[in-house]
Amino acid sequence: MQYRTLGRTGVQVSTLALGAMNFGAIGRTGQDEATAIVDTALEAGINFVDTADMYGQGESEEILGRAIAGRRDDLVLATKAHMPMGEERNHRGTSRRWLVTALENSLRRLGVDHVDLYQMHRWDPATSDEETLSALTDLRQAGKIRYFGSSTFPAYRIVQAQWTARERHLGRYVTEQPPYSILQRGVEAHVLPVTEEYGMGVLVWSPLASGWLSGAVREGQEITTNRSSVLPERFDLGRPSNRARLDAVERLAKVAEAAGLTLIQLALGFTTAHPAVTSAIIGPRTLDHLRSQLAAADTVLSADVLDAIDEIVAPGTDLAPDEKHDTPPALLDPALRRRR
């Protein structure tokens, strides 16, 4: 296992991080399997574990908390807030009112007295940066969190938050968690240059592109992944973007084979090769999934392999642009780009 410094924090984290989104209802991974996954990950040298309050409406945190009981100090623990937690209109977002409550709920479910990294799951357009950063700074001062970060923020919002922190003398986001894979490279054009500019740690999610790069999605075979059953439209080969992804996967599989690698090793080695990236978050549902991903722990891609990947998917390109998660609101809502 390789280790890198998380931004400028001085904290050393493994280049593969364990994501717990599939623990519980989302991935149907129960307590025994989840505990075995955590055991195996830690034994392999993974020391960073990431979850969120909204995964299974708290179920992931509860399962993870039981899995790490008695060894809290052996890992860097991260969770997130912002997504709706129930129907109550104020049980969401990044207001001070909600973050104080949301963090207490997360700590209780995890069975710990603090988290190492508390991340804002998305940018909240209803709440000012000053409001959110002030609350997070106070929570850090109280010892309930060590650091705080953002997740899937548009580049301009990362810049704005950094400016607000400096101007208002508040703590700043020290990490960003964007989606990044060979098939979705848009963040290379805007987000990753900004994170490098501000010395932020980068923890990329979906490095296997929701299973497209796992080896389970290939030409001529039925797609039976868990994600395809939940979001079938993202695997409908009648859609041009999905056909483009499948064509790219077939070409990438040949590159991997020529290099003596699995497609998973190629995919994870690609994301961790970018100088801005600290860790790639893997989200196994089973022990077998984890073991296949751990095989990439020491994968280093040669320049020739990286060049071949660039020929298949150009730098800065998203093959499924409609699945971007950091699109500015005005591009999605016509009313926001039309003067009244």
JSON list of N, CA, C and O in Angstrom, two decimals, residues 12-52:
[
{"chain": "A", "resi": 12, "resn": "GLN", "atom": "N", "xyz": [-1.13, 11.22, 7.00]},
{"chain": "A", "resi": 12, "resn": "GLN", "atom": "CA", "xyz": [-0.81, 10.24, 5.97]},
{"chain": "A", "resi": 12, "resn": "GLN", "atom": "C", "xyz": [-1.99, 9.30, 5.75]},
{"chain": "A", "resi": 12, "resn": "GLN", "atom": "O", "xyz": [-2.51, 8.71, 6.71]},
{"chain": "A", "resi": 13, "resn": "VAL", "atom": "N", "xyz": [-2.43, 9.18, 4.50]},
{"chain": "A", "resi": 13, "resn": "VAL", "atom": "CA", "xyz": [-3.55, 8.31, 4.18]},
{"chain": "A", "resi": 13, "resn": "VAL", "atom": "C", "xyz": [-3.17, 7.39, 3.02]},
{"chain": "A", "resi": 13, "resn": "VAL", "atom": "O", "xyz": [-2.34, 7.73, 2.17]},
{"chain": "A", "resi": 14, "resn": "SER", "atom": "N", "xyz": [-3.78, 6.22, 3.00]},
{"chain": "A", "resi": 14, "resn": "SER", "atom": "CA", "xyz": [-3.53, 5.25, 1.95]},
{"chain": "A", "resi": 14, "resn": "SER", "atom": "C", "xyz": [-4.09, 5.74, 0.62]},
{"chain": "A", "resi": 14, "resn": "SER", "atom": "O", "xyz": [-5.09, 6.45, 0.57]},
{"chain": "A", "resi": 15, "resn": "THR", "atom": "N", "xyz": [-3.43, 5.34, -0.48]},
{"chain": "A", "resi": 15, "resn": "THR", "atom": "CA", "xyz": [-3.90, 5.79, -1.80]},
{"chain": "A", "resi": 15, "resn": "THR", "atom": "C", "xyz": [-5.20, 5.11, -2.22]},
{"chain": "A", "resi": 15, "resn": "THR", "atom": "O", "xyz": [-5.87, 5.60, -3.12]},
{"chain": "A", "resi": 16, "resn": "LEU", "atom": "N", "xyz": [-5.53, 3.99, -1.60]},
{"chain": "A", "resi": 16, "resn": "LEU", "atom": "CA", "xyz": [-6.86, 3.43, -1.73]},
{"chain": "A", "resi": 16, "resn": "LEU", "atom": "C", "xyz": [-7.59, 3.65, -0.41]},
{"chain": "A", "resi": 16, "resn": "LEU", "atom": "O", "xyz": [-7.05, 3.35, 0.66]},
{"chain": "A", "resi": 17, "resn": "ALA", "atom": "N", "xyz": [-8.78, 4.22, -0.47]},
{"chain": "A", "resi": 17, "resn": "ALA", "atom": "CA", "xyz": [-9.59, 4.47, 0.72]},
{"chain": "A", "resi": 17, "resn": "ALA", "atom": "C", "xyz": [-10.84, 3.60, 0.65]},
{"chain": "A", "resi": 17, "resn": "ALA", "atom": "O", "xyz": [-11.34, 3.30, -0.44]},
{"chain": "A", "resi": 18, "resn": "LEU", "atom": "N", "xyz": [-11.33, 3.20, 1.80]},
{"chain": "A", "resi": 18, "resn": "LEU", "atom": "CA", "xyz": [-12.52, 2.35, 1.85]},
{"chain": "A", "resi": 18, "resn": "LEU", "atom": "C", "xyz": [-13.77, 3.20, 1.99]},
{"chain": "A", "resi": 18, "resn": "LEU", "atom": "O", "xyz": [-13.93, 3.93, 2.97]},
{"chain": "A", "resi": 19, "resn": "GLY", "atom": "N", "xyz": [-14.66, 3.10, 1.02]},
{"chain": "A", "resi": 19, "resn": "GLY", "atom": "CA", "xyz": [-15.94, 3.78, 1.09]},
{"chain": "A", "resi": 19, "resn": "GLY", "atom": "C", "xyz": [-17.00, 2.83, 1.61]},
{"chain": "A", "resi": 19, "resn": "GLY", "atom": "O", "xyz": [-17.07, 1.67, 1.19]},
{"chain": "A", "resi": 20, "resn": "ALA", "atom": "N", "xyz": [-17.85, 3.32, 2.50]},
{"chain": "A", "resi": 20, "resn": "ALA", "atom": "CA", "xyz": [-18.84, 2.47, 3.16]},
{"chain": "A", "resi": 20, "resn": "ALA", "atom": "C", "xyz": [-20.26, 2.70, 2.66]},
{"chain": "A", "resi": 20, "resn": "ALA", "atom": "O", "xyz": [-21.22, 2.31, 3.32]},
{"chain": "A", "resi": 21, "resn": "MET", "atom": "N", "xyz": [-20.42, 3.28, 1.47]},
{"chain": "A", "resi": 21, "resn": "MET", "atom": "CA", "xyz": [-21.76, 3.57, 0.97]},
{"chain": "A", "resi": 21, "resn": "MET", "atom": "C", "xyz": [-22.60, 2.30, 0.84]},
{"chain": "A", "resi": 21, "resn": "MET", "atom": "O", "xyz": [-23.82, 2.32, 1.07]},
{"chain": "A", "resi": 22, "resn": "ASN", "atom": "N", "xyz": [-21.98, 1.20, 0.49]},
{"chain": "A", "resi": 22, "resn": "ASN", "atom": "CA", "xyz": [-22.74, -0.04, 0.26]},
{"chain": "A", "resi": 22, "resn": "ASN", "atom": "C", "xyz": [-23.09, -0.80, 1.53]},
{"chain": "A", "resi": 22, "resn": "ASN", "atom": "O", "xyz": [-23.81, -1.81, 1.47]},
{"chain": "A", "resi": 23, "resn": "PHE", "atom": "N", "xyz": [-22.59, -0.32, 2.67]},
{"chain": "A", "resi": 23, "resn": "PHE", "atom": "CA", "xyz": [-22.94, -0.98, 3.92]},
{"chain": "A", "resi": 23, "resn": "PHE", "atom": "C", "xyz": [-24.41, -0.69, 4.24]},
{"chain": "A", "resi": 23, "resn": "PHE", "atom": "O", "xyz": [-24.81, 0.46, 4.40]},
{"chain": "A", "resi": 24, "resn": "GLY", "atom": "N", "xyz": [-25.23, -1.72, 4.32]},
{"chain": "A", "resi": 24, "resn": "GLY", "atom": "CA", "xyz": [-26.64, -1.50, 4.61]},
{"chain": "A", "resi": 24, "resn": "GLY", "atom": "C", "xyz": [-27.49, -1.61, 3.37]},
{"chain": "A", "resi": 24, "resn": "GLY", "atom": "O", "xyz": [-27.18, -2.35, 2.43]},
{"chain": "A", "resi": 25, "resn": "ALA", "atom": "N", "xyz": [-28.57, -0.85, 3.34]},
{"chain": "A", "resi": 25, "resn": "ALA", "atom": "CA", "xyz": [-29.62, -1.03, 2.33]},
{"chain": "A", "resi": 25, "resn": "ALA", "atom": "C", "xyz": [-29.14, -0.76, 0.91]},
{"chain": "A", "resi": 25, "resn": "ALA", "atom": "O", "xyz": [-29.59, -1.43, -0.03]},
{"chain": "A", "resi": 26, "resn": "ILE", "atom": "N", "xyz": [-28.26, 0.22, 0.72]},
{"chain": "A", "resi": 26, "resn": "ILE", "atom": "CA", "xyz": [-27.88, 0.60, -0.65]},
{"chain": "A", "resi": 26, "resn": "ILE", "atom": "C", "xyz": [-27.21, -0.56, -1.38]},
{"chain": "A", "resi": 26, "resn": "ILE", "atom": "O", "xyz": [-27.57, -0.90, -2.50]},
{"chain": "A", "resi": 27, "resn": "GLY", "atom": "N", "xyz": [-26.23, -1.17, -0.75]},
{"chain": "A", "resi": 27, "resn": "GLY", "atom": "CA", "xyz": [-25.52, -2.27, -1.38]},
{"chain": "A", "resi": 27, "resn": "GLY", "atom": "C", "xyz": [-25.89, -3.63, -0.86]},
{"chain": "A", "resi": 27, "resn": "GLY", "atom": "O", "xyz": [-25.34, -4.65, -1.29]},
{"chain": "A", "resi": 28, "resn": "ARG", "atom": "N", "xyz": [-26.79, -3.66, 0.12]},
{"chain": "A", "resi": 28, "resn": "ARG", "atom": "CA", "xyz": [-27.24, -4.90, 0.75]},
{"chain": "A", "resi": 28, "resn": "ARG", "atom": "C", "xyz": [-26.07, -5.66, 1.40]},
{"chain": "A", "resi": 28, "resn": "ARG", "atom": "O", "xyz": [-26.06, -6.89, 1.45]},
{"chain": "A", "resi": 29, "resn": "THR", "atom": "N", "xyz": [-25.11, -4.92, 1.93]},
{"chain": "A", "resi": 29, "resn": "THR", "atom": "CA", "xyz": [-23.99, -5.52, 2.65]},
{"chain": "A", "resi": 29, "resn": "THR", "atom": "C", "xyz": [-24.30, -5.47, 4.13]},
{"chain": "A", "resi": 29, "resn": "THR", "atom": "O", "xyz": [-24.40, -4.38, 4.72]},
{"chain": "A", "resi": 30, "resn": "GLY", "atom": "N", "xyz": [-24.48, -6.64, 4.75]},
{"chain": "A", "resi": 30, "resn": "GLY", "atom": "CA", "xyz": [-24.85, -6.72, 6.16]},
{"chain": "A", "resi": 30, "resn": "GLY", "atom": "C", "xyz": [-23.67, -6.54, 7.09]},
{"chain": "A", "resi": 30, "resn": "GLY", "atom": "O", "xyz": [-22.52, -6.39, 6.67]},
{"chain": "A", "resi": 31, "resn": "GLN", "atom": "N", "xyz": [-23.96, -6.62, 8.39]},
{"chain": "A", "resi": 31, "resn": "GLN", "atom": "CA", "xyz": [-22.93, -6.34, 9.40]},
{"chain": "A", "resi": 31, "resn": "GLN", "atom": "C", "xyz": [-21.74, -7.29, 9.31]},
{"chain": "A", "resi": 31, "resn": "GLN", "atom": "O", "xyz": [-20.59, -6.85, 9.34]},
{"chain": "A", "resi": 32, "resn": "ASP", "atom": "N", "xyz": [-21.98, -8.58, 9.21]},
{"chain": "A", "resi": 32, "resn": "ASP", "atom": "CA", "xyz": [-20.87, -9.54, 9.20]},
{"chain": "A", "resi": 32, "resn": "ASP", "atom": "C", "xyz": [-19.95, -9.31, 8.00]},
{"chain": "A", "resi": 32, "resn": "ASP", "atom": "O", "xyz": [-18.72, -9.30, 8.14]},
{"chain": "A", "resi": 33, "resn": "GLU", "atom": "N", "xyz": [-20.55, -9.14, 6.83]},
{"chain": "A", "resi": 33, "resn": "GLU", "atom": "CA", "xyz": [-19.75, -8.91, 5.62]},
{"chain": "A", "resi": 33, "resn": "GLU", "atom": "C", "xyz": [-19.02, -7.58, 5.71]},
{"chain": "A", "resi": 33, "resn": "GLU", "atom": "O", "xyz": [-17.84, -7.46, 5.35]},
{"chain": "A", "resi": 34, "resn": "ALA", "atom": "N", "xyz": [-19.69, -6.55, 6.21]},
{"chain": "A", "resi": 34, "resn": "ALA", "atom": "CA", "xyz": [-19.06, -5.24, 6.35]},
{"chain": "A", "resi": 34, "resn": "ALA", "atom": "C", "xyz": [-17.87, -5.29, 7.30]},
{"chain": "A", "resi": 34, "resn": "ALA", "atom": "O", "xyz": [-16.81, -4.70, 7.03]},
{"chain": "A", "resi": 35, "resn": "THR", "atom": "N", "xyz": [-18.03, -5.98, 8.41]},
{"chain": "A", "resi": 35, "resn": "THR", "atom": "CA", "xyz": [-16.94, -6.11, 9.37]},
{"chain": "A", "resi": 35, "resn": "THR", "atom": "C", "xyz": [-15.76, -6.84, 8.75]},
{"chain": "A", "resi": 35, "resn": "THR", "atom": "O", "xyz": [-14.59, -6.46, 8.94]},
{"chain": "A", "resi": 36, "resn": "ALA", "atom": "N", "xyz": [-16.05, -7.90, 7.99]},
{"chain": "A", "resi": 36, "resn": "ALA", "atom": "CA", "xyz": [-14.99, -8.64, 7.31]},
{"chain": "A", "resi": 36, "resn": "ALA", "atom": "C", "xyz": [-14.28, -7.76, 6.28]},
{"chain": "A", "resi": 36, "resn": "ALA", "atom": "O", "xyz": [-13.05, -7.84, 6.12]},
{"chain": "A", "resi": 37, "resn": "ILE", "atom": "N", "xyz": [-15.03, -6.91, 5.58]},
{"chain": "A", "resi": 37, "resn": "ILE", "atom": "CA", "xyz": [-14.44, -5.98, 4.61]},
{"chain": "A", "resi": 37, "resn": "ILE", "atom": "C", "xyz": [-13.52, -5.00, 5.32]},
{"chain": "A", "resi": 37, "resn": "ILE", "atom": "O", "xyz": [-12.39, -4.74, 4.88]},
{"chain": "A", "resi": 38, "resn": "VAL", "atom": "N", "xyz": [-13.99, -4.43, 6.43]},
{"chain": "A", "resi": 38, "resn": "VAL", "atom": "CA", "xyz": [-13.15, -3.49, 7.19]},
{"chain": "A", "resi": 38, "resn": "VAL", "atom": "C", "xyz": [-11.90, -4.19, 7.70]},
{"chain": "A", "resi": 38, "resn": "VAL", "atom": "O", "xyz": [-10.78, -3.66, 7.61]},
{"chain": "A", "resi": 39, "resn": "ASP", "atom": "N", "xyz": [-12.05, -5.40, 8.25]},
{"chain": "A", "resi": 39, "resn": "ASP", "atom": "CA", "xyz": [-10.90, -6.16, 8.75]},
{"chain": "A", "resi": 39, "resn": "ASP", "atom": "C", "xyz": [-9.86, -6.35, 7.66]},
{"chain": "A", "resi": 39, "resn": "ASP", "atom": "O", "xyz": [-8.66, -6.09, 7.86]},
{"chain": "A", "resi": 40, "resn": "THR", "atom": "N", "xyz": [-10.31, -6.82, 6.51]},
{"chain": "A", "resi": 40, "resn": "THR", "atom": "CA", "xyz": [-9.39, -7.11, 5.41]},
{"chain": "A", "resi": 40, "resn": "THR", "atom": "C", "xyz": [-8.74, -5.85, 4.87]},
{"chain": "A", "resi": 40, "resn": "THR", "atom": "O", "xyz": [-7.54, -5.83, 4.55]},
{"chain": "A", "resi": 41, "resn": "ALA", "atom": "N", "xyz": [-9.52, -4.76, 4.78]},
{"chain": "A", "resi": 41, "resn": "ALA", "atom": "CA", "xyz": [-8.97, -3.49, 4.29]},
{"chain": "A", "resi": 41, "resn": "ALA", "atom": "C", "xyz": [-7.88, -2.97, 5.21]},
{"chain": "A", "resi": 41, "resn": "ALA", "atom": "O", "xyz": [-6.80, -2.54, 4.75]},
{"chain": "A", "resi": 42, "resn": "LEU", "atom": "N", "xyz": [-8.12, -3.01, 6.51]},
{"chain": "A", "resi": 42, "resn": "LEU", "atom": "CA", "xyz": [-7.12, -2.52, 7.46]},
{"chain": "A", "resi": 42, "resn": "LEU", "atom": "C", "xyz": [-5.88, -3.40, 7.44]},
{"chain": "A", "resi": 42, "resn": "LEU", "atom": "O", "xyz": [-4.75, -2.90, 7.51]},
{"chain": "A", "resi": 43, "resn": "GLU", "atom": "N", "xyz": [-6.07, -4.70, 7.34]},
{"chain": "A", "resi": 43, "resn": "GLU", "atom": "CA", "xyz": [-4.92, -5.61, 7.27]},
{"chain": "A", "resi": 43, "resn": "GLU", "atom": "C", "xyz": [-4.08, -5.36, 6.02]},
{"chain": "A", "resi": 43, "resn": "GLU", "atom": "O", "xyz": [-2.86, -5.54, 6.04]},
{"chain": "A", "resi": 44, "resn": "ALA", "atom": "N", "xyz": [-4.73, -4.91, 4.94]},
{"chain": "A", "resi": 44, "resn": "ALA", "atom": "CA", "xyz": [-4.02, -4.63, 3.69]},
{"chain": "A", "resi": 44, "resn": "ALA", "atom": "C", "xyz": [-3.32, -3.28, 3.71]},
{"chain": "A", "resi": 44, "resn": "ALA", "atom": "O", "xyz": [-2.59, -2.95, 2.77]},
{"chain": "A", "resi": 45, "resn": "GLY", "atom": "N", "xyz": [-3.57, -2.47, 4.75]},
{"chain": "A", "resi": 45, "resn": "GLY", "atom": "CA", "xyz": [-2.89, -1.19, 4.86]},
{"chain": "A", "resi": 45, "resn": "GLY", "atom": "C", "xyz": [-3.77, 0.02, 4.61]},
{"chain": "A", "resi": 45, "resn": "GLY", "atom": "O", "xyz": [-3.31, 1.16, 4.73]},
{"chain": "A", "resi": 46, "resn": "ILE", "atom": "N", "xyz": [-5.04, -0.18, 4.25]},
{"chain": "A", "resi": 46, "resn": "ILE", "atom": "CA", "xyz": [-5.95, 0.95, 4.11]},
{"chain": "A", "resi": 46, "resn": "ILE", "atom": "C", "xyz": [-6.16, 1.57, 5.48]},
{"chain": "A", "resi": 46, "resn": "ILE", "atom": "O", "xyz": [-6.46, 0.87, 6.45]},
{"chain": "A", "resi": 47, "resn": "ASN", "atom": "N", "xyz": [-6.00, 2.89, 5.57]},
{"chain": "A", "resi": 47, "resn": "ASN", "atom": "CA", "xyz": [-6.19, 3.55, 6.87]},
{"chain": "A", "resi": 47, "resn": "ASN", "atom": "C", "xyz": [-7.18, 4.70, 6.80]},
{"chain": "A", "resi": 47, "resn": "ASN", "atom": "O", "xyz": [-7.34, 5.43, 7.77]},
{"chain": "A", "resi": 48, "resn": "PHE", "atom": "N", "xyz": [-7.86, 4.86, 5.67]},
{"chain": "A", "resi": 48, "resn": "PHE", "atom": "CA", "xyz": [-8.84, 5.93, 5.50]},
{"chain": "A", "resi": 48, "resn": "PHE", "atom": "C", "xyz": [-10.19, 5.30, 5.16]},
{"chain": "A", "resi": 48, "resn": "PHE", "atom": "O", "xyz": [-10.29, 4.53, 4.21]},
{"chain": "A", "resi": 49, "resn": "VAL", "atom": "N", "xyz": [-11.22, 5.63, 5.95]},
{"chain": "A", "resi": 49, "resn": "VAL", "atom": "CA", "xyz": [-12.56, 5.08, 5.74]},
{"chain": "A", "resi": 49, "resn": "VAL", "atom": "C", "xyz": [-13.55, 6.23, 5.63]},
{"chain": "A", "resi": 49, "resn": "VAL", "atom": "O", "xyz": [-13.55, 7.14, 6.47]},
{"chain": "A", "resi": 50, "resn": "ASP", "atom": "N", "xyz": [-14.41, 6.18, 4.61]},
{"chain": "A", "resi": 50, "resn": "ASP", "atom": "CA", "xyz": [-15.31, 7.28, 4.29]},
{"chain": "A", "resi": 50, "resn": "ASP", "atom": "C", "xyz": [-16.75, 6.80, 4.25]},
{"chain": "A", "resi": 50, "resn": "ASP", "atom": "O", "xyz": [-17.06, 5.76, 3.67]},
{"chain": "A", "resi": 51, "resn": "THR", "atom": "N", "xyz": [-17.64, 7.57, 4.87]},
{"chain": "A", "resi": 51, "resn": "THR", "atom": "CA", "xyz": [-19.07, 7.28, 4.81]},
{"chain": "A", "resi": 51, "resn": "THR", "atom": "C", "xyz": [-19.83, 8.59, 4.73]},
{"chain": "A", "resi": 51, "resn": "THR", "atom": "O", "xyz": [-19.26, 9.65, 4.47]},
{"chain": "A", "resi": 52, "resn": "ALA", "atom": "N", "xyz": [-21.15, 8.54, 4.97]},
{"chain": "A", "resi": 52, "resn": "ALA", "atom": "CA", "xyz": [-21.98, 9.74, 4.97]},
{"chain": "A", "resi": 52, "resn": "ALA", "atom": "C", "xyz": [-23.26, 9.44, 5.74]},
{"chain": "A", "resi": 52, "resn": "ALA", "atom": "O", "xyz": [-23.71, 8.29, 5.79]}
]
